[in-house]
XYZ file of C-alpha atoms in Angstrom:
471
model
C 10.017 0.547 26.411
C 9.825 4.172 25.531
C 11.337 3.508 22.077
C 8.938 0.699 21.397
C 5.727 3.038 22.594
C 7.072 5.377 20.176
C 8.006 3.314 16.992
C 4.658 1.646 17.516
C 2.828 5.343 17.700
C 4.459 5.864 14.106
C 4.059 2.842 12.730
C 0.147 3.433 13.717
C 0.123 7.040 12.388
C 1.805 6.615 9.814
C -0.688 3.431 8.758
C -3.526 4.714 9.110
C -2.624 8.049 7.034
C -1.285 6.075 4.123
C -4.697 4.169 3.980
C -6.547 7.565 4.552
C -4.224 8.868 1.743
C -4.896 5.711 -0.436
C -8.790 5.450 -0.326
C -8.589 9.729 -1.132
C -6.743 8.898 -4.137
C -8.509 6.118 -5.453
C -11.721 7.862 -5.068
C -10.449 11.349 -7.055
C -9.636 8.404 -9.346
C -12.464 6.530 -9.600
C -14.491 9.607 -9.807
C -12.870 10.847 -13.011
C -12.946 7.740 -14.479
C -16.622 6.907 -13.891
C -17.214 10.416 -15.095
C -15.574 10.265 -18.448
C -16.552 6.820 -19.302
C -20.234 8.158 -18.418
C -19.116 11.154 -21.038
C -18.361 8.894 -23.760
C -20.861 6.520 -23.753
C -23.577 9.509 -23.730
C -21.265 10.231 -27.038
C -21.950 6.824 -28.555
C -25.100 6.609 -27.563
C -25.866 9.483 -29.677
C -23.407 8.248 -32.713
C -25.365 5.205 -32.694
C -29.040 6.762 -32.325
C -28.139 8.575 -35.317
C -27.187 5.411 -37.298
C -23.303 5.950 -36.846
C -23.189 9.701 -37.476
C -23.056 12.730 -35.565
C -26.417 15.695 -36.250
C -24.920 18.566 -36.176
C -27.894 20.443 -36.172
C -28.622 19.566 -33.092
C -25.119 21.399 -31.989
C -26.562 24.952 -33.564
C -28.264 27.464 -31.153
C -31.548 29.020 -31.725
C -30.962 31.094 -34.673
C -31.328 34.665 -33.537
C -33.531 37.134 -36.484
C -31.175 38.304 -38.809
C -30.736 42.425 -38.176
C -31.987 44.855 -40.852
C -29.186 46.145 -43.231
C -27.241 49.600 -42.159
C -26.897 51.791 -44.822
C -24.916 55.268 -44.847
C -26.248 58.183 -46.046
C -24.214 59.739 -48.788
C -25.152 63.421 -47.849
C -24.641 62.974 -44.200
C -21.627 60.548 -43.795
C -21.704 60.350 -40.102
C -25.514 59.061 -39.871
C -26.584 55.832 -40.875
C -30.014 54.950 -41.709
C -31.612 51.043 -41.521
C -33.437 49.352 -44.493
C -35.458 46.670 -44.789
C -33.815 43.388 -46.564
C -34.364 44.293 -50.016
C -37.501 41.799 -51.560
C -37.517 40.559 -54.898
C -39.684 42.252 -57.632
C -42.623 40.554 -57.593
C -42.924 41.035 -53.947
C -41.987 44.801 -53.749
C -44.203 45.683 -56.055
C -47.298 44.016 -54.105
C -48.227 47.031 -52.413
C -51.738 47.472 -51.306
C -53.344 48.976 -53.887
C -51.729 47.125 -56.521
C -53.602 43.990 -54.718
C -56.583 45.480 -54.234
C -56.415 45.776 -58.086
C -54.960 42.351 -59.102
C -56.245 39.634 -57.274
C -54.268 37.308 -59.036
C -51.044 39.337 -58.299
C -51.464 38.778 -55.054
C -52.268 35.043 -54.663
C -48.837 34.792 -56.595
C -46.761 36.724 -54.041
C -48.572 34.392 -51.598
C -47.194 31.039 -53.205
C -43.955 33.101 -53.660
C -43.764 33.524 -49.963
C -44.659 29.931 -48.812
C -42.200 28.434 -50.953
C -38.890 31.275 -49.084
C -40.335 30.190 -45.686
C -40.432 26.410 -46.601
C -36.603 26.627 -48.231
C -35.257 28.982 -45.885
C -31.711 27.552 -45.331
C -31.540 28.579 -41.533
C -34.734 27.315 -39.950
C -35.536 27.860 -36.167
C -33.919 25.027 -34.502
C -34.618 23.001 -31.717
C -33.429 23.380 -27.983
C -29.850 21.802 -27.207
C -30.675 17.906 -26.614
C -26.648 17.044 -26.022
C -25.676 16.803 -22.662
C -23.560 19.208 -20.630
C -19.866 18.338 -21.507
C -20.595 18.659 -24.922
C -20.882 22.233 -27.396
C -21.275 23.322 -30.962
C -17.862 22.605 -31.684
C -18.325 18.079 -30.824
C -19.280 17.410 -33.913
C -15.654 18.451 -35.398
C -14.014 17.369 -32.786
C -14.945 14.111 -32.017
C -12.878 11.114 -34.010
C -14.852 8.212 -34.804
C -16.200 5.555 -37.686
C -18.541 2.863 -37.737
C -19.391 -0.373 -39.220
C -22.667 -1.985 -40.344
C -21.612 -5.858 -41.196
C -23.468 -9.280 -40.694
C -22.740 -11.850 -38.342
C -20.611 -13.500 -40.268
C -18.317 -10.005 -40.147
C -19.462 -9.136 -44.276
C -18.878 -5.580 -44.089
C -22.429 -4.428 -45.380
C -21.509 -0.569 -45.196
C -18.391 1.711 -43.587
C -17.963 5.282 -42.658
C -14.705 5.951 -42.178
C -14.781 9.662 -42.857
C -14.522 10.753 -39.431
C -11.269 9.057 -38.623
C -7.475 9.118 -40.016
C -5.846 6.254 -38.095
C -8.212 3.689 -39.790
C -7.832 2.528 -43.148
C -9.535 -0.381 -45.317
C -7.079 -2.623 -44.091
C -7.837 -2.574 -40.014
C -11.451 -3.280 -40.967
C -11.674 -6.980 -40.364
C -9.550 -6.587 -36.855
C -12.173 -4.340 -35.632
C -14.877 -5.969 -36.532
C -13.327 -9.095 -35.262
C -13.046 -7.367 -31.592
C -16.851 -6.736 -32.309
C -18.225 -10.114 -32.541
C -16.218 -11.373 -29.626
C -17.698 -8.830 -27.446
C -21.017 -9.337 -28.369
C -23.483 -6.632 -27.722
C -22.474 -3.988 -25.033
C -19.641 -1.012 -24.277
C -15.610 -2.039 -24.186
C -12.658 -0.987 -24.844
C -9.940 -1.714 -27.458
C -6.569 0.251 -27.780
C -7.271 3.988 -27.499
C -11.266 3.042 -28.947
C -14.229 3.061 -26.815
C -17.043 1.348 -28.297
C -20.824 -0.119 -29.054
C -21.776 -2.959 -30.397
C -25.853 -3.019 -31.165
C -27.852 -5.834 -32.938
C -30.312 -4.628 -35.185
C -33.836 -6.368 -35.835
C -32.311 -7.588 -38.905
C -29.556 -9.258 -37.111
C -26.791 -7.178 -38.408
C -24.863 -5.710 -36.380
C -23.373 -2.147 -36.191
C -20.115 -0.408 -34.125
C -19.030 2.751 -33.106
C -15.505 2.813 -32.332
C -14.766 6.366 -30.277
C -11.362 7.658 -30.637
C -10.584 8.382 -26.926
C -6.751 8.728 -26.495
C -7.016 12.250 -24.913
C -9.597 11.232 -22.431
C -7.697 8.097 -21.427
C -4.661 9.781 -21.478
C -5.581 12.264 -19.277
C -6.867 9.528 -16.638
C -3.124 8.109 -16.881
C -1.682 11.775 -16.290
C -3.975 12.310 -12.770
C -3.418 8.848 -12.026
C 0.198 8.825 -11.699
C 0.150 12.716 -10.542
C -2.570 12.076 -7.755
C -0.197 8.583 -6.517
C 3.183 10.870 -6.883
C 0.985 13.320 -4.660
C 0.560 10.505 -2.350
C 3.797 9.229 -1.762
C 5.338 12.791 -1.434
C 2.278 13.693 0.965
C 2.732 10.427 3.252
C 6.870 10.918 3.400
C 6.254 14.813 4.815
C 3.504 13.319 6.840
C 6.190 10.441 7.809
C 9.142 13.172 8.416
C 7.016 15.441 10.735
C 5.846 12.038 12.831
C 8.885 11.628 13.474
C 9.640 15.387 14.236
C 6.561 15.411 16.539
C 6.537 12.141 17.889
C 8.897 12.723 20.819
C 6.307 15.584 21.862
C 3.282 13.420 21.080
C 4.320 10.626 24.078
C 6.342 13.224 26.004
C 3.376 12.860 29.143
C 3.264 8.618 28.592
C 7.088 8.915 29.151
C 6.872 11.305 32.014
C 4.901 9.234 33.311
C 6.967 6.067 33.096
C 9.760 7.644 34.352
C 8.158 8.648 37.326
C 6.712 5.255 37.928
C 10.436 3.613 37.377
C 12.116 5.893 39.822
C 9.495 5.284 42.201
C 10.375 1.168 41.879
C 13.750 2.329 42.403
C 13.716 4.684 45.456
C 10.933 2.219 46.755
C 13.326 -0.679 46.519
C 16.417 1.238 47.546
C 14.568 2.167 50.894
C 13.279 -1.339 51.221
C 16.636 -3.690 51.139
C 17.617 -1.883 54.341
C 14.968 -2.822 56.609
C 14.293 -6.264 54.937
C 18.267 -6.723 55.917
C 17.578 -5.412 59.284
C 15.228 -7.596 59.520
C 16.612 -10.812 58.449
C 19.969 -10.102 61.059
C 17.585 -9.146 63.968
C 15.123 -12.915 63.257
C 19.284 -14.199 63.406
C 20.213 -12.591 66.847
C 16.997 -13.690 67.917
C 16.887 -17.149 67.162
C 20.827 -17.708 68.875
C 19.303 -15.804 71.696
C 16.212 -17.933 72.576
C 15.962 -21.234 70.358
C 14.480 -21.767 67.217
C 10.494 -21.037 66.833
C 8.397 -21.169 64.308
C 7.715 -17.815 64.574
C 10.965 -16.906 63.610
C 11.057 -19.136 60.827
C 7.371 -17.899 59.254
C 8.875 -14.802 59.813
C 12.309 -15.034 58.210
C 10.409 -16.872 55.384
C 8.269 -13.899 54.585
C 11.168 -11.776 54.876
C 13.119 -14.166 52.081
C 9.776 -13.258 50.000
C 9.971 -9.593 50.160
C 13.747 -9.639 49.662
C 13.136 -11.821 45.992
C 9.536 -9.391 45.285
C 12.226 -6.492 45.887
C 14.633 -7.972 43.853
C 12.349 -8.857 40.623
C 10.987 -5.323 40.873
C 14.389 -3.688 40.677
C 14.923 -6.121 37.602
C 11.625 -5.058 35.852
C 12.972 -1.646 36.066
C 15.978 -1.958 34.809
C 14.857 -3.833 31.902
C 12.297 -1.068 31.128
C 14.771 1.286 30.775
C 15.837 2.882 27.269
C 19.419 1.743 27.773
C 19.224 -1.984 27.813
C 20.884 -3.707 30.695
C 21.988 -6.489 28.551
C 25.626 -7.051 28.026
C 25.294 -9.177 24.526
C 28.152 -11.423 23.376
C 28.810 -14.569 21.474
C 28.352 -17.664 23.510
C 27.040 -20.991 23.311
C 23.258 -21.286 24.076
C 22.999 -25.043 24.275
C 25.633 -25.519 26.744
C 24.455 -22.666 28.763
C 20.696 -24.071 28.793
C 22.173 -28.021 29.301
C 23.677 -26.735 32.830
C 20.429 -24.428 33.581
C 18.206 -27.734 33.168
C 20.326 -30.254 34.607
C 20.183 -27.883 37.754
C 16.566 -28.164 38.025
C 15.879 -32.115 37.232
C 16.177 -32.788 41.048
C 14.046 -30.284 42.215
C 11.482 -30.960 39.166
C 11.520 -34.698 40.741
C 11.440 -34.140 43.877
C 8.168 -32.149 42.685
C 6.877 -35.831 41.528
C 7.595 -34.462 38.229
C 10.069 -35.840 35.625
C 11.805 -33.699 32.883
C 12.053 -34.363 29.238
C 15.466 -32.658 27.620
C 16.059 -32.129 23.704
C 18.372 -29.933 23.588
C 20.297 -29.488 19.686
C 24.243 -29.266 20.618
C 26.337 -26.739 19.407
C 23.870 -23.769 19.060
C 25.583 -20.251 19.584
C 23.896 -17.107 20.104
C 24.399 -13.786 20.533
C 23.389 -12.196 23.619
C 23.071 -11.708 27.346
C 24.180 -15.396 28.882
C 22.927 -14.189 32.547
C 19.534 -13.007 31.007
C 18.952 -16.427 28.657
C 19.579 -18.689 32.176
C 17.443 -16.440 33.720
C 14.647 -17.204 31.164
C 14.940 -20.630 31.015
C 15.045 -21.022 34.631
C 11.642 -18.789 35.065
C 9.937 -20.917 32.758
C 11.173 -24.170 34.564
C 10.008 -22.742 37.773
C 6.901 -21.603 36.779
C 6.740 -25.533 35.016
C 7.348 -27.107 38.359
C 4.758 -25.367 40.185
C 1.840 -25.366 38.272
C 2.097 -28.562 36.435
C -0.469 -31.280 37.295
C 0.289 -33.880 40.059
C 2.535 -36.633 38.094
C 2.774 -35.294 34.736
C 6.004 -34.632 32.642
C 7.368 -31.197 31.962
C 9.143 -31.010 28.575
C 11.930 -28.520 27.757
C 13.542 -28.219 24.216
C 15.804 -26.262 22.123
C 16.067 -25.988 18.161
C 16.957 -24.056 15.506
C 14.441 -23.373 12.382
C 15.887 -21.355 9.087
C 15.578 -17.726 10.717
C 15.300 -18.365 14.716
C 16.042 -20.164 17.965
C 12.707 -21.939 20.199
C 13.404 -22.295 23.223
C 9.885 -24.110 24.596
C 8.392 -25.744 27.446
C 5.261 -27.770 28.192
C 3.194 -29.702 30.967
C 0.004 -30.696 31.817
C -2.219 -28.131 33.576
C -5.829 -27.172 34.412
C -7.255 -25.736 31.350
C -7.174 -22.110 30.576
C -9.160 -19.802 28.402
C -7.895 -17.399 26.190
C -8.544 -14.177 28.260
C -6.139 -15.877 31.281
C -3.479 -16.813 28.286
C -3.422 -13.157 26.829
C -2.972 -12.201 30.354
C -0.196 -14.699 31.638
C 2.814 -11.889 30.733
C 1.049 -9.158 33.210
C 3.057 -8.421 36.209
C 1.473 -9.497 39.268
C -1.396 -11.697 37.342
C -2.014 -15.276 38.365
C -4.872 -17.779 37.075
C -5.079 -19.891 39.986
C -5.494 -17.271 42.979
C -5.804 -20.828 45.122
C -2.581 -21.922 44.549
C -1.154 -19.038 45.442
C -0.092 -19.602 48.691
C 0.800 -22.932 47.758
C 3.654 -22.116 44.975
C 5.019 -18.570 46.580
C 5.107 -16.481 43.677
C 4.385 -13.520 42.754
C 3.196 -13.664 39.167
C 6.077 -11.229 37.910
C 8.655 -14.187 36.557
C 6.284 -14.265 33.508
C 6.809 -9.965 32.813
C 10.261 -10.776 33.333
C 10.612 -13.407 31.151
C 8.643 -11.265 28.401
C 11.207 -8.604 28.728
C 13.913 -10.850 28.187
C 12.809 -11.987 25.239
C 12.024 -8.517 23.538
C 15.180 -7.631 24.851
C 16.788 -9.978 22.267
C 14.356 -8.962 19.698
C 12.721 -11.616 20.289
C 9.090 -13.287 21.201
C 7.378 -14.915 23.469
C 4.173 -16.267 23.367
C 1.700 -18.786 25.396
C -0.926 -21.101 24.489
C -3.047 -24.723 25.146
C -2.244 -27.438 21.583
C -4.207 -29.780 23.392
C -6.865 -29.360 26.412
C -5.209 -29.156 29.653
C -1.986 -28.830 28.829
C 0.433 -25.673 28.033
C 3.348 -24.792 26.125
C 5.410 -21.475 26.399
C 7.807 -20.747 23.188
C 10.366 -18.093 22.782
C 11.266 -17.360 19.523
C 14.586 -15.892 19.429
């Protein structure tokens, strides 16, 4: 029991960290790759707003005023004086009095300084329009080409001047992968890419060289699930470090309540066998009454409720009971039967065998008759007036069913999840009536795991149940 409660609290830990772990990892994962797909299609969409090129103006800062000239002066090395830009000729020489005196001189120098503001090679540019993940140096670093063709795949114009793994010769692949798609982002080998359709129904694509990117998705994939694994085997090898600690007060607890049964039951079979002598004396003293015989049956009662408690107990106990060995089941289940066909009759009930011969198992003999016989039992005393009870015994590919079946009142499914709980019975009526206790069933269920086994209850057909042990 206590190794059960605690390979079940690591099989639970250790579940629902691995799925924590899991959904962690596939997020990170996720993330980045939502992320850097978002980062390249920003990239196309700005290859292909441009017409399949990248503006690198639009990578330059606001140019900054260029600063004046430093000049040294030759009779005092250590100072250094600042000039003006030096002006050409025409414009020196417009000094204020010489236009005051040529008016035509100085409409000239005018013209002449229109036409260095309109050609001047570094013009103020405008703010940054590229988004955040990309800089001055994205135009040079970025590998791409595009393709202008019809829609018949007529390459109308190329730019492969951006790209070295593409030559004239992969053209007609690409542009194949292009037409299937149809409009729209994909992916093809290490490419990324855009497919638009112009007004003139021609089509153009951007292929985007993106083997780093996607190769570093691969790297943090298969770091982040190596992280994983490692992270849920140290989670798995404290568990199991911890776990003994972690149930210490449910096993305290069970221990207690065990060697309470025990002492209880110990201090019990002396009185109930003082008892039973004393109703003996009595009766070959003064006759037999009915009073003695209520009373020795009650004390028969108590004896067998002592009995199965003790058994509980014992099977609850880390060190099995159960003395396995090799011996044959079908034999040993053939006698168990054949002992109860009288009393099943005498019940008004009759009892269906199919037993296969020659089955062997390995395991406790004493415990399997004991099994079959509580489920007989339990057969005879709740089956309906005049029905059959069935008992059988197969093999499948992997296990042994043991089963039996016979008519009863109908029961839901909260009374057949709770059939294997000690002391539970779904006909509190009858209770009187058949003498039990509602403990064979725990027993039974103990039994079974004890083999590694299962046992399990439930209603094929309305009004009628069938028990099956799968061993």
């Amino acid at each position: 029991m206590i190794r059960q409660l605690r390979n079940r609290f690591i099989r639970i830990t250790m579940l629902s960290v691995s799925v924590v772990m899991l959904i962690l990892t596939l997020i990170v994962n996720a993330a980045n790759f939502i992320s850097t797909n978002s980062d390249l299609e920003n990239l196309l969409d700005m290859i292909c707003e441009n017409r399949g090129s990248i503006p690198v103006d639009q990578f330059i800062p606001d140019a900054k005023p260029d600063k004046p000239a430093e000049s040294v002066d030759s009779s005092n090395p250590g100072v250094t004086s600042t000039t003006p830009p030096a002006l050409p000729d025409n414009i020196a020489d417009s000094s204020p009095a010489n236009s005051q005196s040529d008016p035509a001189s100085q409409d000239n120098n005018s013209d002449i300084k229109d036409k260095i503001d309109t050609n001047d090679t570094n013009p103020p540019t405008q703010p940054w329009k590229f988004k955040a993940h990309m800089n001055p140096e994205t135009p040079y670093s970025t590998r791409f080409f595009s393709l202008l063709f019809d829609q018949d795949g007529n390459v109308i114009q190329k730019d492969l001047a951006h790209i070295a793994a593409i030559t004239d010769d992969d053209i007609a692949e690409y542009i194949s992968v292009a037409l299937k798609h149809g409009e729209g982002y994909g992916y093809y080998s290490d490419y990324k890419y855009r497919v638009i359709l112009q007004d003139n129904q021609e089509y153009m694509v951007v292929f985007l060289d993106c083997y780093q990117e996607i190769h570093a998705i691969r790297v943090l994939a298969l770091c982040s699930f190596a992280a994983m694994v490692i992270c849920i085997g140290l989670v798995y090898i404290l568990v199991v470090i911890f776990s003994k600690r972690a149930i210490d007060p449910v096993v305290r607890s069970q221990k207690q309540q065990k060697q309470f049964i025990t002492d209880a039951s110990h201090e019990l079979k002396t009185p109930i066998t003082v008892i039973a002598t004393s109703l003996k004396v009595l009766e070959m003293e003064i006759g037999k009454q009915k009073w003695i015989d209520k009373a020795r049956s009650q004390t028969e009662k108590l004896r067998e409720l002592v009995n199965s408690l003790v058994t509980l107990s014992r099977m609850d106990e880390e060190d099995s009971p159960l003395k396995f060995e090799h011996f044959s089941i079908s034999d040993a289940l053939q006698e168990t039967v054949d002992s109860f066909a009288d009393y099943a009759e005498s019940n008004g009930h009759a009892l269906k065998v199919n037993i296969t011969p020659d089955l062997d198992f390995y395991g406790d003999e004493y415990a399997i008759r004991q099994l079959a016989s509580i489920l007989l039992d339990n057969a005879v005393k709740y089956a309906a007036t005049g029905s059959d009870i069935t008992f059988s015994l197969v093999k499948n590919k992997k296990h042994i069913l043991l089963k039996t079946s016979n008519a009863c009142q109908d029961l839901d499914e909260d009374a057949l999840r709770h059939l294997f709980d000690r002391f539970y019975r779904p006909d509190q009526s009858r209770s009187h009536e058949t003498g039990g206790f509602g403990i064979g069933l725990s027993i039974a269920r103990s039994i079974a795991e004890g083999h590694k086994g299962t046992i399990h209850a439930c209603c094929p057909v309305k009004d009628q149940i069938e028990f099956t042990v799968k061993l």
